[in-house]
Amino acid sequence: MKLLRFGPKGQEKPGLIDKDGTIRDLSAYITDVNGDALSTEVLNKLQTIDPNTLPEVDENTRIGPCVGNVGKFLCVGLNYSDHAKESGMALPKEPEIFTKATSAISGPNDNIIKPKNSDKLDWEVELAIIIGKEAKYVDEVDAEDHIAGYCVCNDVSERTFQLEKGSQWDKGKGCDTFGPIGPWLVTKDEVKDVLNLKMWLKVNGKTFQNGNSNTMVFKPAYIVSYLSQFMSLQPGDVITTGTPPGVGLGQTPPHYLNSGDKIELGIEGLGTQSQTVCDYKSSTNAITHKELETVTE
C-alpha cells in the first residue's frame, strides 16, 4: 500500500495511490497519515478498502510530506561504504547519529530554499524508515515489527554550516526545506528487499548518484534496534539511513547547488521527487502530481 498526503501546506489530507497511479482520498477513514494511522491494526483495515470506492483527487494537487506530525527526524551518516570512501572518512564502528529539525520537512516536490549565506548546498538521496509501533530497548530480530514502511528522502545539506561551524552536523542539516519526504509511504509488505533497491539522483539532468541500498553498512532493523537503546521511537518518527556515493562534496572539484538548479531523485519502488532550488528571498510553486509522472530515472 502506498499512502500519501495531498493538498496545500498545512492543510494536507490523507490518501493512497491506486494501481493505476491515481490519488484516492482516505479522509473518510483516517484523519491524517501520521503516527495514529500507522499501527498494524489500522494499516490492515486500510488494506481491505477497495480504492475504486474512494474519491479521486485532481492530478494537479500538491503532494505533501508523506507523514504528518513527525515527532523525531533522526538520521544516520556515513552509512554507505562507498560514500564514506568518497568522503575520505573511516567507516564508523557504530551508527553516526544526527538529527534534522522537523521544521525542515517539506513535500517531495516543494522548492528547496537556499539559506542566507549558503555557499555549499548539497544533495543526498536516502532511504527513510517510518516507525509504526513504539520501540524501546528492541532487539534487532524484533525491530522490523516496529517499522510501518519506507519512503524517499532528500537529505539536503549545507556543507559549510555542517562541517566548518563547529563539531555538530545539525546546523547544516536542519534548515527549512532540507527534508523532503515522499511522495509515498510504502508499507513494508510492498518492499520485497529493502537491502537491494536502486537509488539515483540527477541535477539539471545529469546523474550524480547511481547506487544501491546493498552497500548500506548498518541495516534498517539494526538502526531501529540501536536507536531504541538510547531513546524511545514513536509511531510516525522518520529515520534516514544514509546515502550512496555521488554527492556534491565528493566531486572533483566539489559541485554545489545554486538557485535555479533542478534536482530529480528516486528509489526503486518508493517513487520519485523533483525539486527546484530557489533563493531564500524568493520562491516558486511546486510541480504537480501530473507533472511528476514525467520524472523518470
PDB file of N, CA, C and O in Angstrom, residues 204-253:
ATOM      1  N   ASN A 204      20.026  18.944 -12.804  1.00  0.00           N
ATOM      2  CA  ASN A 204      19.917  19.523 -14.150  1.00  0.00           C
ATOM      3  C   ASN A 204      20.083  18.462 -15.240  1.00  0.00           C
ATOM      4  O   ASN A 204      20.723  18.691 -16.272  1.00  0.00           O
ATOM      5  N   GLY A 205      19.516  17.286 -14.980  1.00  0.00           N
ATOM      6  CA  GLY A 205      19.526  16.203 -15.963  1.00  0.00           C
ATOM      7  C   GLY A 205      20.747  15.312 -15.935  1.00  0.00           C
ATOM      8  O   GLY A 205      20.764  14.265 -16.598  1.00  0.00           O
ATOM      9  N   LYS A 206      21.771  15.670 -15.184  1.00  0.00           N
ATOM     10  CA  LYS A 206      22.992  14.859 -15.108  1.00  0.00           C
ATOM     11  C   LYS A 206      22.929  13.948 -13.885  1.00  0.00           C
ATOM     12  O   LYS A 206      22.653  14.409 -12.772  1.00  0.00           O
ATOM     13  N   THR A 207      23.194  12.670 -14.086  1.00  0.00           N
ATOM     14  CA  THR A 207      23.175  11.715 -12.987  1.00  0.00           C
ATOM     15  C   THR A 207      24.443  11.851 -12.152  1.00  0.00           C
ATOM     16  O   THR A 207      25.564  11.742 -12.658  1.00  0.00           O
ATOM     17  N   PHE A 208      24.247  12.094 -10.853  1.00  0.00           N
ATOM     18  CA  PHE A 208      25.365  12.171  -9.915  1.00  0.00           C
ATOM     19  C   PHE A 208      25.386  10.967  -8.971  1.00  0.00           C
ATOM     20  O   PHE A 208      26.446  10.461  -8.634  1.00  0.00           O
ATOM     21  N   GLN A 209      24.228  10.529  -8.536  1.00  0.00           N
ATOM     22  CA  GLN A 209      24.158   9.361  -7.654  1.00  0.00           C
ATOM     23  C   GLN A 209      23.462   8.224  -8.395  1.00  0.00           C
ATOM     24  O   GLN A 209      22.382   8.399  -8.976  1.00  0.00           O
ATOM     25  N   ASN A 210      24.080   7.070  -8.378  1.00  0.00           N
ATOM     26  CA  ASN A 210      23.529   5.877  -9.025  1.00  0.00           C
ATOM     27  C   ASN A 210      23.983   4.679  -8.206  1.00  0.00           C
ATOM     28  O   ASN A 210      24.938   3.993  -8.543  1.00  0.00           O
ATOM     29  N   GLY A 211      23.299   4.448  -7.075  1.00  0.00           N
ATOM     30  CA  GLY A 211      23.748   3.437  -6.133  1.00  0.00           C
ATOM     31  C   GLY A 211      22.686   2.410  -5.814  1.00  0.00           C
ATOM     32  O   GLY A 211      21.682   2.277  -6.519  1.00  0.00           O
ATOM     33  N   ASN A 212      22.921   1.698  -4.733  1.00  0.00           N
ATOM     34  CA  ASN A 212      22.015   0.631  -4.327  1.00  0.00           C
ATOM     35  C   ASN A 212      22.086   0.504  -2.811  1.00  0.00           C
ATOM     36  O   ASN A 212      23.162   0.654  -2.205  1.00  0.00           O
ATOM     37  N   SER A 213      20.959   0.201  -2.209  1.00  0.00           N
ATOM     38  CA  SER A 213      20.921   0.058  -0.754  1.00  0.00           C
ATOM     39  C   SER A 213      21.742  -1.121  -0.256  1.00  0.00           C
ATOM     40  O   SER A 213      21.936  -1.275   0.953  1.00  0.00           O
ATOM     41  N   ASN A 214      22.250  -1.953  -1.179  1.00  0.00           N
ATOM     42  CA  ASN A 214      23.023  -3.120  -0.742  1.00  0.00           C
ATOM     43  C   ASN A 214      24.416  -2.754  -0.233  1.00  0.00           C
ATOM     44  O   ASN A 214      25.122  -3.618   0.299  1.00  0.00           O
ATOM     45  N   THR A 215      24.826  -1.482  -0.378  1.00  0.00           N
ATOM     46  CA  THR A 215      26.114  -1.085   0.207  1.00  0.00           C
ATOM     47  C   THR A 215      25.931  -0.405   1.566  1.00  0.00           C
ATOM     48  O   THR A 215      26.894   0.150   2.116  1.00  0.00           O
ATOM     49  N   MET A 216      24.715  -0.478   2.101  1.00  0.00           N
ATOM     50  CA  MET A 216      24.452   0.060   3.431  1.00  0.00           C
ATOM     51  C   MET A 216      25.224  -0.753   4.475  1.00  0.00           C
ATOM     52  O   MET A 216      25.251  -1.978   4.442  1.00  0.00           O
ATOM     53  N   VAL A 217      25.856  -0.064   5.414  1.00  0.00           N
ATOM     54  CA  VAL A 217      26.652  -0.730   6.446  1.00  0.00           C
ATOM     55  C   VAL A 217      25.746  -1.238   7.567  1.00  0.00           C
ATOM     56  O   VAL A 217      25.717  -2.431   7.880  1.00  0.00           O
ATOM     57  N   PHE A 218      25.031  -0.345   8.210  1.00  0.00           N
ATOM     58  CA  PHE A 218      24.083  -0.709   9.268  1.00  0.00           C
ATOM     59  C   PHE A 218      22.687  -0.796   8.656  1.00  0.00           C
ATOM     60  O   PHE A 218      22.197   0.177   8.092  1.00  0.00           O
ATOM     61  N   LYS A 219      22.063  -1.954   8.748  1.00  0.00           N
ATOM     62  CA  LYS A 219      20.798  -2.214   8.083  1.00  0.00           C
ATOM     63  C   LYS A 219      19.629  -1.611   8.866  1.00  0.00           C
ATOM     64  O   LYS A 219      19.748  -1.311  10.056  1.00  0.00           O
ATOM     65  N   PRO A 220      18.465  -1.423   8.212  1.00  0.00           N
ATOM     66  CA  PRO A 220      17.325  -0.787   8.881  1.00  0.00           C
ATOM     67  C   PRO A 220      16.944  -1.404  10.220  1.00  0.00           C
ATOM     68  O   PRO A 220      16.715  -0.676  11.194  1.00  0.00           O
ATOM     69  N   ALA A 221      16.873  -2.718  10.305  1.00  0.00           N
ATOM     70  CA  ALA A 221      16.479  -3.361  11.563  1.00  0.00           C
ATOM     71  C   ALA A 221      17.498  -3.058  12.660  1.00  0.00           C
ATOM     72  O   ALA A 221      17.120  -2.797  13.818  1.00  0.00           O
ATOM     73  N   TYR A 222      18.778  -3.078  12.295  1.00  0.00           N
ATOM     74  CA  TYR A 222      19.806  -2.764  13.286  1.00  0.00           C
ATOM     75  C   TYR A 222      19.697  -1.315  13.738  1.00  0.00           C
ATOM     76  O   TYR A 222      19.851  -1.009  14.932  1.00  0.00           O
ATOM     77  N   ILE A 223      19.452  -0.410  12.790  1.00  0.00           N
ATOM     78  CA  ILE A 223      19.345   1.008  13.124  1.00  0.00           C
ATOM     79  C   ILE A 223      18.204   1.252  14.106  1.00  0.00           C
ATOM     80  O   ILE A 223      18.358   1.981  15.092  1.00  0.00           O
ATOM     81  N   VAL A 224      17.044   0.638  13.861  1.00  0.00           N
ATOM     82  CA  VAL A 224      15.906   0.798  14.771  1.00  0.00           C
ATOM     83  C   VAL A 224      16.255   0.256  16.153  1.00  0.00           C
ATOM     84  O   VAL A 224      16.002   0.894  17.179  1.00  0.00           O
ATOM     85  N   SER A 225      16.855  -0.926  16.191  1.00  0.00           N
ATOM     86  CA  SER A 225      17.247  -1.521  17.462  1.00  0.00           C
ATOM     87  C   SER A 225      18.258  -0.637  18.182  1.00  0.00           C
ATOM     88  O   SER A 225      18.126  -0.366  19.384  1.00  0.00           O
ATOM     89  N   TYR A 226      19.261  -0.157  17.452  1.00  0.00           N
ATOM     90  CA  TYR A 226      20.318   0.666  18.046  1.00  0.00           C
ATOM     91  C   TYR A 226      19.741   1.938  18.652  1.00  0.00           C
ATOM     92  O   TYR A 226      20.022   2.278  19.810  1.00  0.00           O
ATOM     93  N   LEU A 227      18.944   2.656  17.882  1.00  0.00           N
ATOM     94  CA  LEU A 227      18.376   3.906  18.377  1.00  0.00           C
ATOM     95  C   LEU A 227      17.482   3.689  19.594  1.00  0.00           C
ATOM     96  O   LEU A 227      17.443   4.518  20.505  1.00  0.00           O
ATOM     97  N   SER A 228      16.794   2.556  19.609  1.00  0.00           N
ATOM     98  CA  SER A 228      15.855   2.292  20.707  1.00  0.00           C
ATOM     99  C   SER A 228      16.559   2.035  22.033  1.00  0.00           C
ATOM    100  O   SER A 228      15.911   2.011  23.081  1.00  0.00           O
ATOM    101  N   GLN A 229      17.873   1.852  21.984  1.00  0.00           N
ATOM    102  CA  GLN A 229      18.631   1.684  23.232  1.00  0.00           C
ATOM    103  C   GLN A 229      18.879   3.029  23.914  1.00  0.00           C
ATOM    104  O   GLN A 229      19.223   3.072  25.104  1.00  0.00           O
ATOM    105  N   PHE A 230      18.717   4.116  23.173  1.00  0.00           N
ATOM    106  CA  PHE A 230      19.027   5.444  23.691  1.00  0.00           C
ATOM    107  C   PHE A 230      17.805   6.344  23.835  1.00  0.00           C
ATOM    108  O   PHE A 230      17.829   7.313  24.591  1.00  0.00           O
ATOM    109  N   MET A 231      16.758   6.040  23.083  1.00  0.00           N
ATOM    110  CA  MET A 231      15.535   6.835  23.131  1.00  0.00           C
ATOM    111  C   MET A 231      14.392   5.967  22.629  1.00  0.00           C
ATOM    112  O   MET A 231      14.603   5.058  21.816  1.00  0.00           O
ATOM    113  N   SER A 232      13.207   6.223  23.101  1.00  0.00           N
ATOM    114  CA  SER A 232      12.056   5.503  22.557  1.00  0.00           C
ATOM    115  C   SER A 232      11.699   6.101  21.203  1.00  0.00           C
ATOM    116  O   SER A 232      11.853   7.305  20.971  1.00  0.00           O
ATOM    117  N   LEU A 233      11.273   5.252  20.309  1.00  0.00           N
ATOM    118  CA  LEU A 233      10.834   5.677  18.978  1.00  0.00           C
ATOM    119  C   LEU A 233       9.318   5.560  18.931  1.00  0.00           C
ATOM    120  O   LEU A 233       8.758   4.524  19.299  1.00  0.00           O
ATOM    121  N   GLN A 234       8.660   6.613  18.468  1.00  0.00           N
ATOM    122  CA  GLN A 234       7.204   6.628  18.428  1.00  0.00           C
ATOM    123  C   GLN A 234       6.680   6.491  16.999  1.00  0.00           C
ATOM    124  O   GLN A 234       7.389   6.831  16.031  1.00  0.00           O
ATOM    125  N   PRO A 235       5.452   5.997  16.863  1.00  0.00           N
ATOM    126  CA  PRO A 235       4.851   5.924  15.528  1.00  0.00           C
ATOM    127  C   PRO A 235       4.887   7.272  14.821  1.00  0.00           C
ATOM    128  O   PRO A 235       4.569   8.309  15.414  1.00  0.00           O
ATOM    129  N   GLY A 236       5.304   7.238  13.586  1.00  0.00           N
ATOM    130  CA  GLY A 236       5.414   8.458  12.802  1.00  0.00           C
ATOM    131  C   GLY A 236       6.797   9.057  12.790  1.00  0.00           C
ATOM    132  O   GLY A 236       7.083   9.966  11.991  1.00  0.00           O
ATOM    133  N   ASP A 237       7.707   8.584  13.652  1.00  0.00           N
ATOM    134  CA  ASP A 237       9.091   9.054  13.606  1.00  0.00           C
ATOM    135  C   ASP A 237       9.727   8.641  12.279  1.00  0.00           C
ATOM    136  O   ASP A 237       9.431   7.562  11.733  1.00  0.00           O
ATOM    137  N   VAL A 238      10.602   9.487  11.771  1.00  0.00           N
ATOM    138  CA  VAL A 238      11.287   9.248  10.499  1.00  0.00           C
ATOM    139  C   VAL A 238      12.775   9.081  10.765  1.00  0.00           C
ATOM    140  O   VAL A 238      13.381   9.869  11.508  1.00  0.00           O
ATOM    141  N   ILE A 239      13.383   8.057  10.138  1.00  0.00           N
ATOM    142  CA  ILE A 239      14.816   7.794  10.297  1.00  0.00           C
ATOM    143  C   ILE A 239      15.430   7.630   8.914  1.00  0.00           C
ATOM    144  O   ILE A 239      15.101   6.684   8.188  1.00  0.00           O
ATOM    145  N   THR A 240      16.304   8.538   8.515  1.00  0.00           N
ATOM    146  CA  THR A 240      17.003   8.368   7.253  1.00  0.00           C
ATOM    147  C   THR A 240      18.250   7.513   7.479  1.00  0.00           C
ATOM    148  O   THR A 240      18.826   7.514   8.568  1.00  0.00           O
ATOM    149  N   THR A 241      18.673   6.791   6.444  1.00  0.00           N
ATOM    150  CA  THR A 241      19.647   5.722   6.649  1.00  0.00           C
ATOM    151  C   THR A 241      20.959   5.885   5.884  1.00  0.00           C
ATOM    152  O   THR A 241      21.731   4.942   5.764  1.00  0.00           O
ATOM    153  N   GLY A 242      21.236   7.084   5.376  1.00  0.00           N
ATOM    154  CA  GLY A 242      22.492   7.294   4.682  1.00  0.00           C
ATOM    155  C   GLY A 242      22.334   7.339   3.178  1.00  0.00           C
ATOM    156  O   GLY A 242      21.278   7.019   2.634  1.00  0.00           O
ATOM    157  N   THR A 243      23.401   7.702   2.506  1.00  0.00           N
ATOM    158  CA  THR A 243      23.340   7.926   1.052  1.00  0.00           C
ATOM    159  C   THR A 243      24.473   7.205   0.327  1.00  0.00           C
ATOM    160  O   THR A 243      25.564   7.042   0.882  1.00  0.00           O
ATOM    161  N   PRO A 244      24.230   6.761  -0.901  1.00  0.00           N
ATOM    162  CA  PRO A 244      25.315   6.190  -1.709  1.00  0.00           C
ATOM    163  C   PRO A 244      26.216   7.299  -2.246  1.00  0.00           C
ATOM    164  O   PRO A 244      25.946   8.487  -2.054  1.00  0.00           O
ATOM    165  N   PRO A 245      27.305   6.948  -2.925  1.00  0.00           N
ATOM    166  CA  PRO A 245      28.237   7.969  -3.407  1.00  0.00           C
ATOM    167  C   PRO A 245      27.626   8.839  -4.497  1.00  0.00           C
ATOM    168  O   PRO A 245      26.614   8.500  -5.091  1.00  0.00           O
ATOM    169  N   GLY A 246      28.295   9.981  -4.728  1.00  0.00           N
ATOM    170  CA  GLY A 246      27.870  10.878  -5.793  1.00  0.00           C
ATOM    171  C   GLY A 246      27.365  12.225  -5.303  1.00  0.00           C
ATOM    172  O   GLY A 246      26.802  12.996  -6.081  1.00  0.00           O
ATOM    173  N   VAL A 247      27.567  12.518  -4.017  1.00  0.00           N
ATOM    174  CA  VAL A 247      27.140  13.820  -3.500  1.00  0.00           C
ATOM    175  C   VAL A 247      28.066  14.909  -4.047  1.00  0.00           C
ATOM    176  O   VAL A 247      29.166  14.633  -4.539  1.00  0.00           O
ATOM    177  N   GLY A 248      27.599  16.156  -3.947  1.00  0.00           N
ATOM    178  CA  GLY A 248      28.384  17.254  -4.487  1.00  0.00           C
ATOM    179  C   GLY A 248      29.743  17.403  -3.842  1.00  0.00           C
ATOM    180  O   GLY A 248      30.738  17.715  -4.507  1.00  0.00           O
ATOM    181  N   LEU A 249      29.803  17.160  -2.528  1.00  0.00           N
ATOM    182  CA  LEU A 249      31.059  17.246  -1.791  1.00  0.00           C
ATOM    183  C   LEU A 249      32.103  16.288  -2.331  1.00  0.00           C
ATOM    184  O   LEU A 249      33.310  16.562  -2.282  1.00  0.00           O
ATOM    185  N   GLY A 250      31.653  15.155  -2.882  1.00  0.00           N
ATOM    186  CA  GLY A 250      32.578  14.131  -3.349  1.00  0.00           C
ATOM    187  C   GLY A 250      33.052  14.296  -4.779  1.00  0.00           C
ATOM    188  O   GLY A 250      33.865  13.495  -5.259  1.00  0.00           O
ATOM    189  N   GLN A 251      32.585  15.330  -5.476  1.00  0.00           N
ATOM    190  CA  GLN A 251      33.006  15.546  -6.858  1.00  0.00           C
ATOM    191  C   GLN A 251      34.396  16.187  -6.892  1.00  0.00           C
ATOM    192  O   GLN A 251      34.864  16.773  -5.919  1.00  0.00           O
ATOM    193  N   THR A 252      35.050  16.080  -8.040  1.00  0.00           N
ATOM    194  CA  THR A 252      36.362  16.696  -8.232  1.00  0.00           C
ATOM    195  C   THR A 252      36.293  17.661  -9.416  1.00  0.00           C
ATOM    196  O   THR A 252      36.258  17.233 -10.566  1.00  0.00           O
ATOM    197  N   PRO A 253      36.263  18.975  -9.192  1.00  0.00           N
ATOM    198  CA  PRO A 253      36.158  19.634  -7.876  1.00  0.00           C
ATOM    199  C   PRO A 253      34.743  19.486  -7.330  1.00  0.00           C
ATOM    200  O   PRO A 253      33.834  19.067  -8.054  1.00  0.00           O
TER     201      PRO A 253
END
